[in-house]
Amino acid sequence: HYVGTRVKRIEDPKFITGSARYVDDIAYPGTLYMAILRSTVPHAKLLKIDYEDALKIPGVVGVITGLNIEVENRPRNFPMAKDEILYVGQPIAAVIAEDRYKAYDALDYIQVDYEPLPAVVDPEEAAKDKVKAVEDTSNIGYRWTYKAGNPEEELAKSDVVIETKLEIGRVYPAAMEPRGLLSVYQEGRLTVYASTQAPHYMRKFLLDAFENYVSDIRVVQADTGGAFGSKMFPYPEDYIVTYASIIHRRPVKWVATRREDLLSTYHSRAQIHKIRAGFTKNGEWRALIDDLIIDLGTATHGYYLADITATLISGPYKVRDILVEVYGVRTNKTPLDQYRGAGRPEAAFVYERIMDMAADELKMDPIEIRRRNLVTELPYTNPFGHKYDSGNYLHLLSVAESYYRDFERRAEELRRQGKRVGVGLSFYIEQNNFGPWESASVRVKSNGKILVIIGAAPHGQGDATAIAQIVADELGIDIGQIEVSWGDTELIGEGFGTFGSRTLTLAGNAALLATRKLKDKLKRVGAALMNVNYEGVIYENGYVKDAKTGRSMSIKDIATALTANPGSTWLYEVEPSLEDSAYFGLNDYTYPYGSHVALVEVSEEGLIKVLDYVAIDDIGLVVNPMLAEGQVIGGVIQGFGEVVLEGVKYDDDGNPLTQTFGEYWIPTIMEAFNTKWYYLEEGKSNAPLPAKGIAEGPLIGVLPALTRAIERAVNRRIAKIPIDPSLLIK
Ligand code: MCN
Ligand code: MO
């Protein structure tokens, strides 16, 4: 049995040996390179672009300006500024040249005339709608009211009201590999190689724009060096490269420099919550009123993140009287979109900060106040209609409690030695199963090897290994017989991609169901080849066996017999196929949940050291604990970045101050620490393979747990991440 065991990643050898192929490694003869001229001002009227001199540079084959395509929820002037510049980094012109050096050099020869306009940077200022981020457009790009029960009444009746402003900073999803594409034009057809997490979706949105120019678009996901949610929704460069390749009828490549990536990859989080939370004196959370401002930058497409946050704002707790007023505001900044956790980390930061603040106010134990409020009966429908499906929250909390008490004892001891240490605990719920369904196909090749193809598009998570485990168990064969492939729109009918911690659950179940169908085909073809009755055969551990005659054929025997002789004739009544596929969707979200416990020391100079860290999750069936644990360890360190180091900064005029890793700090090996991961398997999903997702959970649990631990260590209230360093110094 492989499911449930720590099988090593089958994906790794090519990465370890350096033979992986990223977009920039793919070479086609005659490839042109694209460089983008980006705006250096946050807001302006664009008057004139003069690129005559750029065209005179030897090797430059063309300049594109003013390309505009209607795409839902994107900024005005998408993918290129045409009459108005909206943020620093927005594409204004693209140079296409014989090599990338000529393309970048030519950018200096383009003259842009513009008339500066006032910019709006602060989201609370933007909400007043005085200075417009986009000319003649309201700054309120999105507005929604979520209301359940009688929050005003319940708040008025509360014994204690916590009133505060909580802020989750703007971050850049720093994948190791920047974004990039190579678009290859061949006689009316395009093949686009991309650093992406959703090739089928990319094919769809590019075809929507270019179906009058090309007969079809095939998207191939190159080896992709991470995405964290940021390589999914349409980007300006996706359209500009593709367009350049169509008009020049040549392959065109663009790969972002790190600075370009920092400016142009959609930022995330950027939420402000002005909350009032009402509690009874014995710690029962009764009401919440929340004004949620999400800083959308110039586009509106990130608004759905605020919807996710708002509808999960009660977290795992029973509070039912809630009002969330959502304001999605436009500012002159890079557009906002998803980043690992997508709306759920923001919610957890808010409900767990509320829990800790209430515990302090009421002088209650942080575990006790959570125990009093946790949902105990599952399934449970939350105030905004989300149905938490399965699990045992109180049990998981009691497991977390033992680590919490232990950490507290150790903290006491260290405090006696004069150290500034703190312990933090979070409890959170996750929501996954975004994207309706996923696909998988399974085939036996002529040598008896099994090829599994999935519609999802992993890019570091290791799903291929887990899916091989599932298929190996179902077929009862050695895992070495199984290969998993993905990331090409022509490998499999349709698919969505890898996001929302969905791949194992959806593609894994699709692969399981496809394998079951394949087993039936093996029986049919095997019985025919053995000249016995289909009804009389069984499939067992890689063999089709006939009970009556005692004859049997292995998968390899069947595949060989089926494919060996091109001169023969198929004389049987069964379909000669050893290939099948399945599409799988769950009809509702699933809700994993977990708890994080942190023990942290803060030096007198304000340096933070995580002394110990435990994460406990219930995601139903865990297919490969090593892969899941890897996600948790990495996610927790990524979250450390968000709490302590990372923040996209702009000056008051809208100039980005974080344009390199010199200013935008991500965690390095120096900050890394080890997270211990434990899991329960009580909250099964109702899928054939009863698993839920893990990959984003760590980002949800870590923000409030670390924040609390640091808050306790420095003994100062923390309401904002990344934490203001001045609060850390003694
Ligand atoms: N797993 C398991 N048992 C389960 C659930 C998951 O063994 N019950 C394993 C899976 O086999 C897989 C891993 O855990 O190896 C994560 O699976 P899953 O939770 O299904 O998440 P996805 O594969 O769909 O990954 C997407 C998720 C997202 S949304 C972001 S953002 C993120 C994350 O993955 N981006 C990442 N982790 C990342 N890790 C890397 N290296 N790079 C990114 O860009
Ligand atoms: Mo994601």
PDB file of N, CA and C in Angstrom, residues 148-207:
ATOM      1  N   ALA A 148     -26.005  39.164   8.512  1.00  0.00           N
ATOM      2  CA  ALA A 148     -26.708  38.006   9.057  1.00  0.00           C
ATOM      3  C   ALA A 148     -27.182  38.356  10.464  1.00  0.00           C
ATOM      4  N   GLY A 149     -28.416  38.017  10.784  1.00  0.00           N
ATOM      5  CA  GLY A 149     -28.959  38.253  12.117  1.00  0.00           C
ATOM      6  C   GLY A 149     -29.110  39.731  12.429  1.00  0.00           C
ATOM      7  N   ASN A 150     -28.956  40.092  13.709  1.00  0.00           N
ATOM      8  CA  ASN A 150     -29.107  41.485  14.155  1.00  0.00           C
ATOM      9  C   ASN A 150     -27.840  41.976  14.835  1.00  0.00           C
ATOM     10  N   PRO A 151     -26.804  42.216  14.051  1.00  0.00           N
ATOM     11  CA  PRO A 151     -25.517  42.559  14.659  1.00  0.00           C
ATOM     12  C   PRO A 151     -25.557  43.822  15.525  1.00  0.00           C
ATOM     13  N   GLU A 152     -26.286  44.873  15.095  1.00  0.00           N
ATOM     14  CA  GLU A 152     -26.303  46.129  15.878  1.00  0.00           C
ATOM     15  C   GLU A 152     -26.898  45.866  17.260  1.00  0.00           C
ATOM     16  N   GLU A 153     -28.031  45.161  17.257  1.00  0.00           N
ATOM     17  CA  GLU A 153     -28.730  44.854  18.511  1.00  0.00           C
ATOM     18  C   GLU A 153     -27.848  44.007  19.439  1.00  0.00           C
ATOM     19  N   GLU A 154     -27.255  42.976  18.871  1.00  0.00           N
ATOM     20  CA  GLU A 154     -26.416  42.075  19.674  1.00  0.00           C
ATOM     21  C   GLU A 154     -25.188  42.804  20.219  1.00  0.00           C
ATOM     22  N   LEU A 155     -24.650  43.702  19.391  1.00  0.00           N
ATOM     23  CA  LEU A 155     -23.477  44.459  19.835  1.00  0.00           C
ATOM     24  C   LEU A 155     -23.845  45.358  21.022  1.00  0.00           C
ATOM     25  N   ALA A 156     -25.002  45.988  20.926  1.00  0.00           N
ATOM     26  CA  ALA A 156     -25.460  46.882  21.993  1.00  0.00           C
ATOM     27  C   ALA A 156     -25.656  46.109  23.302  1.00  0.00           C
ATOM     28  N   LYS A 157     -26.068  44.863  23.182  1.00  0.00           N
ATOM     29  CA  LYS A 157     -26.316  44.044  24.377  1.00  0.00           C
ATOM     30  C   LYS A 157     -25.038  43.449  24.981  1.00  0.00           C
ATOM     31  N   SER A 158     -23.914  43.575  24.247  1.00  0.00           N
ATOM     32  CA  SER A 158     -22.687  42.894  24.682  1.00  0.00           C
ATOM     33  C   SER A 158     -22.109  43.508  25.953  1.00  0.00           C
ATOM     34  N   ASP A 159     -21.450  42.689  26.777  1.00  0.00           N
ATOM     35  CA  ASP A 159     -20.796  43.191  27.987  1.00  0.00           C
ATOM     36  C   ASP A 159     -19.491  43.904  27.641  1.00  0.00           C
ATOM     37  N   VAL A 160     -18.809  43.396  26.637  1.00  0.00           N
ATOM     38  CA  VAL A 160     -17.503  43.947  26.273  1.00  0.00           C
ATOM     39  C   VAL A 160     -17.465  44.105  24.755  1.00  0.00           C
ATOM     40  N   VAL A 161     -16.972  45.256  24.301  1.00  0.00           N
ATOM     41  CA  VAL A 161     -16.837  45.444  22.859  1.00  0.00           C
ATOM     42  C   VAL A 161     -15.362  45.707  22.520  1.00  0.00           C
ATOM     43  N   ILE A 162     -14.822  44.886  21.643  1.00  0.00           N
ATOM     44  CA  ILE A 162     -13.455  45.086  21.160  1.00  0.00           C
ATOM     45  C   ILE A 162     -13.579  45.965  19.919  1.00  0.00           C
ATOM     46  N   GLU A 163     -12.906  47.104  19.948  1.00  0.00           N
ATOM     47  CA  GLU A 163     -12.980  47.996  18.792  1.00  0.00           C
ATOM     48  C   GLU A 163     -11.566  48.279  18.326  1.00  0.00           C
ATOM     49  N   THR A 164     -11.285  47.970  17.079  1.00  0.00           N
ATOM     50  CA  THR A 164      -9.920  48.181  16.603  1.00  0.00           C
ATOM     51  C   THR A 164      -9.876  48.199  15.084  1.00  0.00           C
ATOM     52  N   LYS A 165      -8.719  48.607  14.594  1.00  0.00           N
ATOM     53  CA  LYS A 165      -8.483  48.563  13.157  1.00  0.00           C
ATOM     54  C   LYS A 165      -7.385  47.543  12.902  1.00  0.00           C
ATOM     55  N   LEU A 166      -7.664  46.553  12.067  1.00  0.00           N
ATOM     56  CA  LEU A 166      -6.692  45.508  11.758  1.00  0.00           C
ATOM     57  C   LEU A 166      -6.257  45.653  10.305  1.00  0.00           C
ATOM     58  N   GLU A 167      -4.966  45.465  10.060  1.00  0.00           N
ATOM     59  CA  GLU A 167      -4.477  45.617   8.684  1.00  0.00           C
ATOM     60  C   GLU A 167      -3.610  44.453   8.252  1.00  0.00           C
ATOM     61  N   ILE A 168      -3.889  43.969   7.070  1.00  0.00           N
ATOM     62  CA  ILE A 168      -3.073  42.906   6.469  1.00  0.00           C
ATOM     63  C   ILE A 168      -2.405  43.533   5.254  1.00  0.00           C
ATOM     64  N   GLY A 169      -1.079  43.585   5.284  1.00  0.00           N
ATOM     65  CA  GLY A 169      -0.328  44.355   4.287  1.00  0.00           C
ATOM     66  C   GLY A 169      -0.418  43.819   2.869  1.00  0.00           C
ATOM     67  N   ARG A 170       0.104  44.613   1.956  1.00  0.00           N
ATOM     68  CA  ARG A 170       0.135  44.265   0.537  1.00  0.00           C
ATOM     69  C   ARG A 170       1.404  43.452   0.275  1.00  0.00           C
ATOM     70  N   VAL A 171       1.245  42.288  -0.315  1.00  0.00           N
ATOM     71  CA  VAL A 171       2.420  41.447  -0.557  1.00  0.00           C
ATOM     72  C   VAL A 171       2.582  41.120  -2.043  1.00  0.00           C
ATOM     73  N   TYR A 172       3.777  40.717  -2.361  1.00  0.00           N
ATOM     74  CA  TYR A 172       4.126  40.273  -3.723  1.00  0.00           C
ATOM     75  C   TYR A 172       4.363  38.764  -3.648  1.00  0.00           C
ATOM     76  N   PRO A 173       3.647  37.973  -4.441  1.00  0.00           N
ATOM     77  CA  PRO A 173       3.856  36.519  -4.413  1.00  0.00           C
ATOM     78  C   PRO A 173       5.179  36.168  -5.093  1.00  0.00           C
ATOM     79  N   ALA A 174       6.212  36.021  -4.303  1.00  0.00           N
ATOM     80  CA  ALA A 174       7.562  35.906  -4.855  1.00  0.00           C
ATOM     81  C   ALA A 174       7.892  34.469  -5.267  1.00  0.00           C
ATOM     82  N   ALA A 175       7.417  34.064  -6.445  1.00  0.00           N
ATOM     83  CA  ALA A 175       7.820  32.751  -6.960  1.00  0.00           C
ATOM     84  C   ALA A 175       9.291  32.821  -7.364  1.00  0.00           C
ATOM     85  N   MET A 176       9.980  31.686  -7.245  1.00  0.00           N
ATOM     86  CA  MET A 176      11.396  31.687  -7.603  1.00  0.00           C
ATOM     87  C   MET A 176      11.607  32.065  -9.066  1.00  0.00           C
ATOM     88  N   GLU A 177      10.745  31.524  -9.932  1.00  0.00           N
ATOM     89  CA  GLU A 177      10.854  31.864 -11.351  1.00  0.00           C
ATOM     90  C   GLU A 177       9.895  32.999 -11.666  1.00  0.00           C
ATOM     91  N   PRO A 178      10.376  34.088 -12.246  1.00  0.00           N
ATOM     92  CA  PRO A 178       9.455  35.165 -12.630  1.00  0.00           C
ATOM     93  C   PRO A 178       8.508  34.694 -13.740  1.00  0.00           C
ATOM     94  N   ARG A 179       7.508  35.496 -14.028  1.00  0.00           N
ATOM     95  CA  ARG A 179       6.568  35.113 -15.093  1.00  0.00           C
ATOM     96  C   ARG A 179       7.261  35.152 -16.459  1.00  0.00           C
ATOM     97  N   GLY A 180       6.734  34.364 -17.407  1.00  0.00           N
ATOM     98  CA  GLY A 180       7.307  34.390 -18.747  1.00  0.00           C
ATOM     99  C   GLY A 180       6.508  33.540 -19.711  1.00  0.00           C
ATOM    100  N   LEU A 181       6.617  33.870 -21.006  1.00  0.00           N
ATOM    101  CA  LEU A 181       5.923  33.104 -22.045  1.00  0.00           C
ATOM    102  C   LEU A 181       6.760  33.073 -23.320  1.00  0.00           C
ATOM    103  N   LEU A 182       6.547  32.009 -24.078  1.00  0.00           N
ATOM    104  CA  LEU A 182       7.083  31.922 -25.440  1.00  0.00           C
ATOM    105  C   LEU A 182       5.912  31.544 -26.329  1.00  0.00           C
ATOM    106  N   SER A 183       5.575  32.431 -27.258  1.00  0.00           N
ATOM    107  CA  SER A 183       4.445  32.160 -28.143  1.00  0.00           C
ATOM    108  C   SER A 183       4.984  31.806 -29.530  1.00  0.00           C
ATOM    109  N   VAL A 184       4.655  30.620 -30.000  1.00  0.00           N
ATOM    110  CA  VAL A 184       5.195  30.137 -31.277  1.00  0.00           C
ATOM    111  C   VAL A 184       4.089  30.103 -32.323  1.00  0.00           C
ATOM    112  N   TYR A 185       4.250  30.921 -33.355  1.00  0.00           N
ATOM    113  CA  TYR A 185       3.269  30.984 -34.438  1.00  0.00           C
ATOM    114  C   TYR A 185       3.666  30.015 -35.541  1.00  0.00           C
ATOM    115  N   GLN A 186       2.749  29.147 -35.934  1.00  0.00           N
ATOM    116  CA  GLN A 186       3.032  28.235 -37.047  1.00  0.00           C
ATOM    117  C   GLN A 186       1.798  28.140 -37.932  1.00  0.00           C
ATOM    118  N   GLU A 187       1.836  28.816 -39.039  1.00  0.00           N
ATOM    119  CA  GLU A 187       0.757  28.748 -40.034  1.00  0.00           C
ATOM    120  C   GLU A 187      -0.637  28.813 -39.428  1.00  0.00           C
ATOM    121  N   GLY A 188      -0.895  29.893 -38.734  1.00  0.00           N
ATOM    122  CA  GLY A 188      -2.251  30.109 -38.237  1.00  0.00           C
ATOM    123  C   GLY A 188      -2.550  29.454 -36.902  1.00  0.00           C
ATOM    124  N   ARG A 189      -1.582  28.729 -36.390  1.00  0.00           N
ATOM    125  CA  ARG A 189      -1.780  28.052 -35.117  1.00  0.00           C
ATOM    126  C   ARG A 189      -0.725  28.523 -34.142  1.00  0.00           C
ATOM    127  N   LEU A 190      -1.103  28.655 -32.886  1.00  0.00           N
ATOM    128  CA  LEU A 190      -0.140  29.089 -31.885  1.00  0.00           C
ATOM    129  C   LEU A 190       0.100  27.994 -30.865  1.00  0.00           C
ATOM    130  N   THR A 191       1.365  27.838 -30.479  1.00  0.00           N
ATOM    131  CA  THR A 191       1.679  27.055 -29.291  1.00  0.00           C
ATOM    132  C   THR A 191       2.319  28.013 -28.299  1.00  0.00           C
ATOM    133  N   VAL A 192       1.707  28.122 -27.139  1.00  0.00           N
ATOM    134  CA  VAL A 192       2.217  29.043 -26.134  1.00  0.00           C
ATOM    135  C   VAL A 192       2.816  28.239 -24.986  1.00  0.00           C
ATOM    136  N   TYR A 193       4.118  28.402 -24.759  1.00  0.00           N
ATOM    137  CA  TYR A 193       4.785  27.788 -23.612  1.00  0.00           C
ATOM    138  C   TYR A 193       4.762  28.825 -22.498  1.00  0.00           C
ATOM    139  N   ALA A 194       4.284  28.420 -21.336  1.00  0.00           N
ATOM    140  CA  ALA A 194       4.101  29.436 -20.305  1.00  0.00           C
ATOM    141  C   ALA A 194       4.504  28.942 -18.931  1.00  0.00           C
ATOM    142  N   SER A 195       4.925  29.889 -18.115  1.00  0.00           N
ATOM    143  CA  SER A 195       5.098  29.640 -16.690  1.00  0.00           C
ATOM    144  C   SER A 195       3.732  29.919 -16.080  1.00  0.00           C
ATOM    145  N   THR A 196       2.964  28.855 -15.881  1.00  0.00           N
ATOM    146  CA  THR A 196       1.554  29.037 -15.512  1.00  0.00           C
ATOM    147  C   THR A 196       1.099  27.942 -14.569  1.00  0.00           C
ATOM    148  N   GLN A 197      -0.001  28.184 -13.891  1.00  0.00           N
ATOM    149  CA  GLN A 197      -0.598  27.151 -13.045  1.00  0.00           C
ATOM    150  C   GLN A 197      -1.939  26.691 -13.601  1.00  0.00           C
ATOM    151  N   ALA A 198      -2.323  27.180 -14.792  1.00  0.00           N
ATOM    152  CA  ALA A 198      -3.637  26.841 -15.342  1.00  0.00           C
ATOM    153  C   ALA A 198      -3.626  26.911 -16.874  1.00  0.00           C
ATOM    154  N   PRO A 199      -2.994  25.932 -17.534  1.00  0.00           N
ATOM    155  CA  PRO A 199      -2.868  26.001 -18.993  1.00  0.00           C
ATOM    156  C   PRO A 199      -4.205  26.011 -19.754  1.00  0.00           C
ATOM    157  N   HIS A 200      -5.159  25.204 -19.337  1.00  0.00           N
ATOM    158  CA  HIS A 200      -6.439  25.197 -20.065  1.00  0.00           C
ATOM    159  C   HIS A 200      -7.144  26.547 -19.956  1.00  0.00           C
ATOM    160  N   TYR A 201      -7.044  27.142 -18.772  1.00  0.00           N
ATOM    161  CA  TYR A 201      -7.676  28.439 -18.582  1.00  0.00           C
ATOM    162  C   TYR A 201      -6.969  29.497 -19.442  1.00  0.00           C
ATOM    163  N   MET A 202      -5.654  29.396 -19.521  1.00  0.00           N
ATOM    164  CA  MET A 202      -4.918  30.350 -20.356  1.00  0.00           C
ATOM    165  C   MET A 202      -5.311  30.207 -21.822  1.00  0.00           C
ATOM    166  N   ARG A 203      -5.457  28.960 -22.290  1.00  0.00           N
ATOM    167  CA  ARG A 203      -5.886  28.750 -23.670  1.00  0.00           C
ATOM    168  C   ARG A 203      -7.215  29.460 -23.918  1.00  0.00           C
ATOM    169  N   LYS A 204      -8.106  29.333 -22.938  1.00  0.00           N
ATOM    170  CA  LYS A 204      -9.432  29.896 -23.092  1.00  0.00           C
ATOM    171  C   LYS A 204      -9.383  31.424 -23.159  1.00  0.00           C
ATOM    172  N   PHE A 205      -8.639  32.036 -22.239  1.00  0.00           N
ATOM    173  CA  PHE A 205      -8.685  33.503 -22.258  1.00  0.00           C
ATOM    174  C   PHE A 205      -7.902  34.088 -23.438  1.00  0.00           C
ATOM    175  N   LEU A 206      -6.859  33.386 -23.888  1.00  0.00           N
ATOM    176  CA  LEU A 206      -6.153  33.882 -25.075  1.00  0.00           C
ATOM    177  C   LEU A 206      -6.991  33.695 -26.328  1.00  0.00           C
ATOM    178  N   LEU A 207      -7.694  32.562 -26.409  1.00  0.00           N
ATOM    179  CA  LEU A 207      -8.564  32.338 -27.583  1.00  0.00           C
ATOM    180  C   LEU A 207      -9.685  33.367 -27.638  1.00  0.00           C
TER     181      LEU A 207
END
